[in-house]
C-alpha atoms as one frame of an Amber mdcrd trajectory, in Angstrom:
protein
  -5.928  14.394-116.513  -5.809  17.417-114.238  -9.366  18.404-113.429 -11.787
  18.408-110.532 -12.949  14.954-111.555  -9.353  13.785-111.930  -8.574  14.851
-108.374 -11.741  13.241-107.041 -10.846   9.978-108.794  -7.309  10.095-107.378
  -8.249  10.970-103.793 -10.921   8.303-103.293  -8.501   5.350-103.209  -6.204
   7.316-100.890  -9.053   7.692 -98.410 -10.045   4.046 -98.744  -6.467   2.891
 -98.121  -6.188   5.182 -95.108  -9.329   3.790 -93.466  -8.091   0.219 -93.933
  -4.407   0.709 -93.154  -4.844   2.974 -90.120  -7.646   1.145 -88.319  -5.355
  -0.462 -85.744  -3.360   2.678 -84.987  -6.481   4.854 -84.869  -7.789   2.436
 -82.255  -4.586   2.753 -80.226  -4.537   6.542 -80.499  -8.199   6.834 -79.523
  -7.502   4.680 -76.484  -4.791   7.074 -75.318  -7.037  10.078 -75.854 -10.065
   8.552 -74.163  -8.019   7.468 -71.147  -6.644  10.991 -70.776  -9.990  12.725
 -71.159 -11.795  10.351 -68.813  -9.112  11.118 -66.213  -9.833  14.841 -66.536
  -7.218  15.652 -69.153  -7.363  17.800 -72.278  -6.348  16.896 -75.806  -3.649
  19.367 -76.899  -3.406  19.585 -80.707  -0.674  21.273 -82.737   0.134  21.678
 -86.384   2.156  24.328 -88.204   1.560  25.521 -91.749  -1.289  23.671 -93.433
  -1.108  21.014 -90.730  -2.983  23.543 -88.595  -6.034  22.243 -90.429  -5.772
  18.961 -88.547  -5.719  20.681 -85.165  -8.635  22.899 -86.199 -10.619  19.812
 -87.188 -10.270  18.427 -83.665 -10.836  21.557 -81.612 -13.958  23.612 -80.780
 -16.192  22.411 -83.567 -19.738  21.069 -83.780 -19.828  17.346 -83.128 -16.325
  17.411 -81.689 -14.877  16.855 -78.248 -15.036  19.745 -75.771 -11.804  19.112
 -73.767  -9.538  20.081 -76.661  -7.043  22.903 -76.986  -5.354  24.064 -80.195
  -1.754  25.201 -80.062  -0.742  27.565 -82.830   2.223  29.674 -83.813  -0.177
  32.623 -83.481  -0.285  31.906 -79.736   3.134  33.516 -79.476   1.439  36.869
 -80.184  -2.153  36.296 -79.043  -1.292  34.730 -75.692   2.430  35.402 -75.325
   4.562  38.507 -75.509   6.093  38.084 -78.972   5.821  41.049 -81.353   3.344
  40.676 -84.189   6.014  40.718 -86.886   7.452  37.400 -85.632   4.650  35.711
 -87.581   5.982  37.179 -90.822   8.940  34.787 -90.690   8.132  31.972 -93.160
  10.652  29.733 -91.400   9.272  30.247 -87.897   8.184  26.619 -87.608  11.793
  25.544 -88.145  12.921  27.203 -84.904  13.101  24.709 -81.998  12.884  27.526
 -79.431   9.317  28.229 -80.532   8.229  24.906 -79.030   9.320  25.936 -75.525
   7.107  29.011 -75.634   4.145  27.065 -77.024   4.500  24.335 -74.416   4.665
  26.898 -71.616   1.562  28.664 -72.925  -0.298  25.348 -73.073   0.481  24.756
 -69.384  -0.468  21.073 -69.690  -1.658  19.044 -66.742  -0.374  15.488 -66.184
  -3.437  13.822 -67.750  -3.228  15.813 -71.001  -2.591  14.021 -74.283  -0.844
  15.615 -77.268  -1.425  15.104 -80.963   1.056  16.781 -83.318   0.545  16.944
 -87.072   3.217  17.570 -89.695   3.336  16.356 -93.289   7.143  16.139 -93.280
   7.685  15.681 -89.538  11.141  17.264 -89.687  10.867  20.925 -88.670  12.435
  22.222 -85.486   9.331  23.426 -83.649   7.467  20.186 -84.324  10.275  17.872
 -83.212  11.211  20.012 -80.199   7.589  20.112 -79.051   7.423  16.330 -79.352
  10.532  16.044 -77.196   9.051  18.364 -74.560   5.812  16.369 -74.549   7.635
  13.103 -73.957   9.902  14.686 -71.348   6.753  15.798 -69.529   5.407  12.245
 -69.509   2.457  12.892 -71.829   1.206  10.452 -74.467   2.140  11.668 -77.954
   0.263  10.903 -81.172   1.891  11.925 -84.444   0.093  12.546 -87.730   2.532
  12.579 -90.631   3.229  11.244 -94.095   5.324   8.135 -93.577   6.432   8.270
 -97.216   7.440  11.926 -97.086   9.212  11.912 -93.725  11.320   8.904 -94.723
  12.652  10.737 -97.782  13.808  13.992 -96.180  16.548  14.813 -93.700  15.532
  16.009 -90.214  16.083  19.714 -89.528  16.189  19.322 -85.748  19.725  19.207
 -84.301  18.911  15.909 -82.557  18.461  14.209 -85.907  15.006  13.038 -84.861
  11.788  13.123 -86.845   8.352  13.521 -85.267   7.584   9.868 -85.970  10.657
   8.759 -84.007   9.252  10.206 -80.785   5.557   9.342 -80.884   3.749   6.627
 -78.972   1.445   6.197 -81.965   2.077   7.294 -85.562  -0.894   7.917 -87.852
   0.083   7.910 -91.527  -1.915  10.556 -93.378  -1.383   8.676 -96.638  -0.129
  11.717 -98.523   2.686  11.214-101.027   6.125  12.827-100.955   5.524  16.510
-101.668   1.828  16.181-100.695   0.393  17.012-104.134  -1.440  14.190-105.864
  -1.675  14.928-109.607   1.619  14.932-111.587   2.340  17.708-114.071   3.835
  16.887-117.463   6.794  19.216-116.983   7.543  17.986-113.472   6.064  18.667
-110.076   2.492  17.995-109.032  -0.710  19.802-108.119  -3.604  19.386-105.645
  -2.486  18.493-102.115  -4.183  15.732-100.174  -2.862  15.890 -96.583  -5.587
  18.281 -95.372  -8.283  15.970 -96.737  -6.818  12.865 -95.121  -6.086  14.742
 -91.885  -9.743  15.745 -91.610 -10.747  12.123 -92.057  -8.260  10.976 -89.409
  -9.525  13.610 -86.971 -13.105  12.417 -87.344 -12.118   8.744 -87.107 -10.355
   9.542 -83.833 -13.346  11.492 -82.531 -15.726   8.647 -83.305 -13.525   6.082
 -81.571 -13.041   8.256 -78.484 -16.797   8.775 -78.171 -17.331   5.018 -78.576
 -15.076   4.409 -75.584 -17.067   6.839 -73.444 -20.230   4.980 -74.380 -18.634
   1.621 -73.607 -17.752   2.940 -70.147 -21.349   4.059 -69.607 -20.353   7.731
 -69.615 -21.738  10.707 -71.522 -19.048  12.068 -73.864 -18.376  15.821 -73.656
 -19.351  16.778 -77.209 -20.137  20.162 -78.741 -23.457  21.082 -80.286 -23.441
  23.543 -83.137 -23.510  27.071 -81.767 -26.011  27.820 -84.529 -28.815  25.594
 -83.202 -31.150  26.538 -80.337 -29.548  25.784 -76.985 -26.122  25.218 -78.519
 -24.391  28.059 -76.705 -25.793  27.078 -73.309 -24.892  23.414 -73.799 -21.351
  24.227 -74.886 -20.636  26.796 -72.185 -21.785  24.379 -69.488 -19.312  21.755
 -70.714 -16.473  24.232 -71.233 -16.881  25.478 -67.667 -15.549  22.131 -66.425
 -12.193  23.057 -67.962 -12.066  26.728 -66.983  -8.795  28.351 -67.994  -7.551
  25.282 -69.907  -9.309  25.714 -73.246  -8.266  28.673 -75.379 -11.009  29.810
 -77.724 -10.356  32.605 -80.199 -12.369  34.005 -83.117
Protein backbone atom coordinates (compact mmCIF):
# COMPACT_ATOMS: atom_id res chain seq x y z
CA UNK A 1 0.00 0.00 0.00
CA UNK A 2 1.35 3.39 -1.00
CA UNK A 3 1.02 5.70 1.97
CA UNK A 4 3.16 7.47 4.52
CA UNK A 5 2.85 4.46 6.80
CA UNK A 6 3.65 2.12 3.91
CA UNK A 7 6.87 3.99 3.21
CA UNK A 8 7.81 4.05 6.89
CA UNK A 9 7.25 0.29 7.12
CA UNK A 10 9.36 -0.30 4.00
CA UNK A 11 12.27 1.98 4.95
CA UNK A 12 12.82 0.67 8.49
CA UNK A 13 14.25 -2.71 7.42
CA UNK A 14 16.43 -0.95 4.83
CA UNK A 15 17.99 1.14 7.59
CA UNK A 16 18.41 -1.87 9.87
CA UNK A 17 20.14 -3.86 7.11
CA UNK A 18 22.41 -0.92 6.33
CA UNK A 19 23.58 -0.57 9.94
CA UNK A 20 24.38 -4.29 10.12
CA UNK A 21 25.84 -4.80 6.66
CA UNK A 22 27.98 -1.65 6.54
CA UNK A 23 29.49 -1.74 10.03
CA UNK A 24 32.86 -3.06 8.86
CA UNK A 25 33.20 -0.69 5.91
CA UNK A 26 32.00 2.30 7.94
CA UNK A 27 34.79 1.47 10.38
CA UNK A 28 37.35 1.37 7.57
CA UNK A 29 36.10 4.61 6.03
CA UNK A 30 36.08 6.40 9.38
CA UNK A 31 39.66 5.28 9.94
CA UNK A 32 40.74 6.89 6.67
CA UNK A 33 38.92 10.11 7.51
CA UNK A 34 40.20 10.32 11.07
CA UNK A 35 43.78 9.69 9.97
CA UNK A 36 43.52 12.48 7.40
CA UNK A 37 41.92 14.98 9.74
CA UNK A 38 44.32 14.26 12.59
CA UNK A 39 47.17 14.92 10.15
CA UNK A 40 45.71 18.34 9.33
CA UNK A 41 43.66 17.32 6.32
CA UNK A 42 40.13 18.23 5.25
CA UNK A 43 37.31 15.92 4.25
CA UNK A 44 36.26 16.85 0.70
CA UNK A 45 32.70 15.69 -0.06
CA UNK A 46 30.99 15.61 -3.45
CA UNK A 47 27.66 14.49 -4.78
CA UNK A 48 25.72 15.56 -7.87
CA UNK A 49 21.95 15.62 -8.20
CA UNK A 50 20.20 14.36 -5.08
CA UNK A 51 23.48 12.86 -3.90
CA UNK A 52 24.37 16.42 -2.91
CA UNK A 53 22.28 15.67 0.17
CA UNK A 54 24.98 13.31 1.42
CA UNK A 55 27.70 15.94 1.11
CA UNK A 56 25.46 18.51 2.80
CA UNK A 57 24.89 16.11 5.69
CA UNK A 58 28.64 15.94 6.32
CA UNK A 59 29.59 19.58 5.87
CA UNK A 60 29.09 22.70 8.04
CA UNK A 61 26.29 21.44 10.21
CA UNK A 62 25.62 21.35 13.95
CA UNK A 63 27.20 18.31 15.54
CA UNK A 64 29.34 17.69 12.48
CA UNK A 65 33.05 17.87 11.78
CA UNK A 66 34.56 21.31 11.11
CA UNK A 67 37.35 20.35 8.63
CA UNK A 68 34.92 19.50 5.84
CA UNK A 69 34.45 21.06 2.43
CA UNK A 70 31.53 20.46 0.06
CA UNK A 71 32.19 20.33 -3.66
CA UNK A 72 29.21 21.16 -5.82
CA UNK A 73 28.42 21.72 -9.47
CA UNK A 74 27.39 25.23 -8.37
CA UNK A 75 31.06 25.88 -7.55
CA UNK A 76 31.67 26.26 -11.27
CA UNK A 77 29.72 29.55 -11.09
CA UNK A 78 30.10 30.60 -7.45
CA UNK A 79 33.85 30.05 -7.24
CA UNK A 80 34.89 29.54 -10.86
CA UNK A 81 34.39 31.52 -14.03
CA UNK A 82 31.62 29.49 -15.68
CA UNK A 83 28.54 31.41 -16.85
CA UNK A 84 25.41 30.95 -14.78
CA UNK A 85 23.50 29.21 -17.56
CA UNK A 86 25.89 26.22 -17.45
CA UNK A 87 23.86 25.00 -14.46
CA UNK A 88 20.75 24.78 -16.63
CA UNK A 89 22.20 21.74 -18.40
CA UNK A 90 20.45 18.69 -16.87
CA UNK A 91 23.28 16.47 -18.10
CA UNK A 92 26.10 18.55 -16.62
CA UNK A 93 27.08 15.79 -14.19
CA UNK A 94 27.70 13.48 -17.15
CA UNK A 95 30.56 15.65 -18.43
CA UNK A 96 33.98 14.36 -17.29
CA UNK A 97 35.58 17.78 -17.87
CA UNK A 98 33.53 19.20 -15.01
CA UNK A 99 35.57 17.13 -12.56
CA UNK A 100 38.82 18.85 -13.54
CA UNK A 101 37.39 22.25 -12.71
CA UNK A 102 35.91 21.05 -9.41
CA UNK A 103 39.16 19.39 -8.38
CA UNK A 104 41.14 22.53 -9.18
CA UNK A 105 38.72 24.67 -7.18
CA UNK A 106 39.03 22.31 -4.22
CA UNK A 107 42.82 22.76 -4.26
CA UNK A 108 43.29 19.71 -2.01
CA UNK A 109 46.31 19.30 0.21
CA UNK A 110 48.08 15.92 0.47
CA UNK A 111 46.34 14.93 3.73
CA UNK A 112 42.82 15.54 2.39
CA UNK A 113 40.38 12.65 2.10
CA UNK A 114 37.57 12.49 -0.46
CA UNK A 115 34.11 11.00 -0.17
CA UNK A 116 32.04 10.88 -3.37
CA UNK A 117 28.37 9.94 -3.41
CA UNK A 118 26.37 8.74 -6.41
CA UNK A 119 23.36 6.43 -6.48
CA UNK A 120 24.32 4.99 -9.88
CA UNK A 121 28.07 5.65 -9.75
CA UNK A 122 28.31 5.86 -13.54
CA UNK A 123 28.22 9.53 -14.58
CA UNK A 124 31.22 11.22 -16.14
CA UNK A 125 31.90 13.92 -13.54
CA UNK A 126 31.69 11.44 -10.67
CA UNK A 127 34.00 8.84 -12.21
CA UNK A 128 36.47 11.43 -13.54
CA UNK A 129 36.67 13.09 -10.13
CA UNK A 130 37.36 9.71 -8.55
CA UNK A 131 40.18 9.15 -11.03
CA UNK A 132 41.68 12.56 -10.26
CA UNK A 133 41.46 11.87 -6.52
CA UNK A 134 43.31 8.58 -6.86
CA UNK A 135 45.86 10.11 -9.24
CA UNK A 136 46.53 12.73 -6.57
CA UNK A 137 47.18 10.04 -3.96
CA UNK A 138 44.15 10.81 -1.79
CA UNK A 139 42.04 8.19 -0.02
CA UNK A 140 38.67 7.79 -1.75
CA UNK A 141 35.43 6.66 -0.12
CA UNK A 142 32.48 5.94 -2.40
CA UNK A 143 28.82 5.98 -1.38
CA UNK A 144 26.66 4.24 -3.97
CA UNK A 145 23.94 1.68 -4.50
CA UNK A 146 25.74 -1.59 -5.16
CA UNK A 147 22.56 -3.04 -6.66
CA UNK A 148 21.95 -0.10 -8.97
CA UNK A 149 25.51 0.42 -10.19
CA UNK A 150 25.87 -3.26 -11.08
CA UNK A 151 22.83 -3.10 -13.37
CA UNK A 152 23.73 -0.07 -15.49
CA UNK A 153 26.47 0.58 -18.02
CA UNK A 154 29.18 3.13 -17.14
CA UNK A 155 28.96 6.46 -18.99
CA UNK A 156 32.63 7.33 -18.49
CA UNK A 157 34.83 6.55 -21.50
CA UNK A 158 37.15 4.49 -19.28
CA UNK A 159 34.37 2.02 -18.61
CA UNK A 160 34.85 2.47 -14.88
CA UNK A 161 32.22 2.94 -12.20
CA UNK A 162 32.79 4.95 -9.02
CA UNK A 163 32.92 1.74 -6.99
CA UNK A 164 35.77 0.40 -9.14
CA UNK A 165 38.07 3.22 -8.03
CA UNK A 166 37.35 3.64 -4.33
CA UNK A 167 39.44 2.47 -1.40
CA UNK A 168 36.21 1.85 0.51
CA UNK A 169 32.70 1.41 -0.91
CA UNK A 170 29.70 2.18 1.29
CA UNK A 171 26.50 0.62 -0.03
CA UNK A 172 23.60 3.00 0.55
CA UNK A 173 21.17 0.08 0.40
CA UNK A 174 18.89 1.72 -2.14
CA UNK A 175 17.34 -0.48 -4.82
CA UNK A 176 17.78 -0.16 -8.58
CA UNK A 177 15.99 3.05 -9.53
CA UNK A 178 16.13 4.30 -5.91
CA UNK A 179 12.36 4.36 -5.32
CA UNK A 180 11.06 1.89 -2.76
CA UNK A 181 7.31 1.37 -3.28
CA UNK A 182 6.23 -0.37 -6.53
CA UNK A 183 3.33 1.02 -8.55
CA UNK A 184 0.73 -1.33 -10.01
CA UNK A 185 1.25 -0.08 -13.56
CA UNK A 186 5.03 -0.24 -13.35
CA UNK A 187 7.68 1.98 -11.86
CA UNK A 188 8.00 2.91 -8.21
CA UNK A 189 7.63 5.86 -5.86
CA UNK A 190 9.38 7.27 -2.76
CA UNK A 191 13.18 7.29 -3.02
CA UNK A 192 15.33 6.05 -0.17
CA UNK A 193 18.96 6.96 -1.02
CA UNK A 194 18.82 10.37 0.70
CA UNK A 195 17.53 8.76 3.89
CA UNK A 196 20.21 6.07 3.94
CA UNK A 197 22.90 8.57 2.93
CA UNK A 198 22.04 10.75 5.93
CA UNK A 199 22.35 7.73 8.19
CA UNK A 200 25.72 6.78 6.67
CA UNK A 201 27.00 10.34 7.10
CA UNK A 202 26.13 10.34 10.79
CA UNK A 203 27.56 6.85 11.33
CA UNK A 204 30.82 8.06 9.80
CA UNK A 205 30.82 11.20 11.94
CA UNK A 206 30.30 9.22 15.12
CA UNK A 207 33.12 6.80 14.30
CA UNK A 208 35.54 9.59 13.39
CA UNK A 209 34.82 11.39 16.66
CA UNK A 210 35.31 8.11 18.55
CA UNK A 211 38.80 7.83 17.08
CA UNK A 212 39.69 11.35 18.22
CA UNK A 213 38.57 10.43 21.72
CA UNK A 214 40.56 7.20 21.64
CA UNK A 215 43.65 9.23 20.74
CA UNK A 216 43.02 11.58 23.66
CA UNK A 217 42.27 14.49 21.34
CA UNK A 218 39.37 16.94 21.23
CA UNK A 219 37.45 16.48 17.96
CA UNK A 220 36.80 19.64 15.93
CA UNK A 221 32.99 19.62 16.03
CA UNK A 222 30.48 22.36 15.26
CA UNK A 223 28.01 23.75 17.76
CA UNK A 224 24.70 24.97 16.46
CA UNK A 225 25.02 28.57 15.33
CA UNK A 226 21.66 29.13 17.00
CA UNK A 227 22.83 28.53 20.58
CA UNK A 228 24.72 31.09 22.69
CA UNK A 229 28.43 31.01 21.92
CA UNK A 230 27.94 28.87 18.82
CA UNK A 231 29.29 31.42 16.35
CA UNK A 232 32.40 32.14 18.42
CA UNK A 233 33.13 28.45 18.95
CA UNK A 234 32.72 27.64 15.26
CA UNK A 235 34.73 30.57 13.94
CA UNK A 236 37.63 29.71 16.24
CA UNK A 237 37.75 26.17 14.85
CA UNK A 238 37.27 27.26 11.23
CA UNK A 239 40.18 29.68 11.55
CA UNK A 240 42.54 26.70 11.77
CA UNK A 241 41.64 25.90 8.16
CA UNK A 242 41.61 29.43 6.74
CA UNK A 243 41.00 29.45 3.00
CA UNK A 244 40.32 25.69 2.82
CA UNK A 245 36.67 25.54 3.87
CA UNK A 246 34.13 27.10 1.52
CA UNK A 247 30.99 28.22 3.31
CA UNK A 248 28.09 29.65 1.34
CA UNK A 249 24.52 30.58 2.30
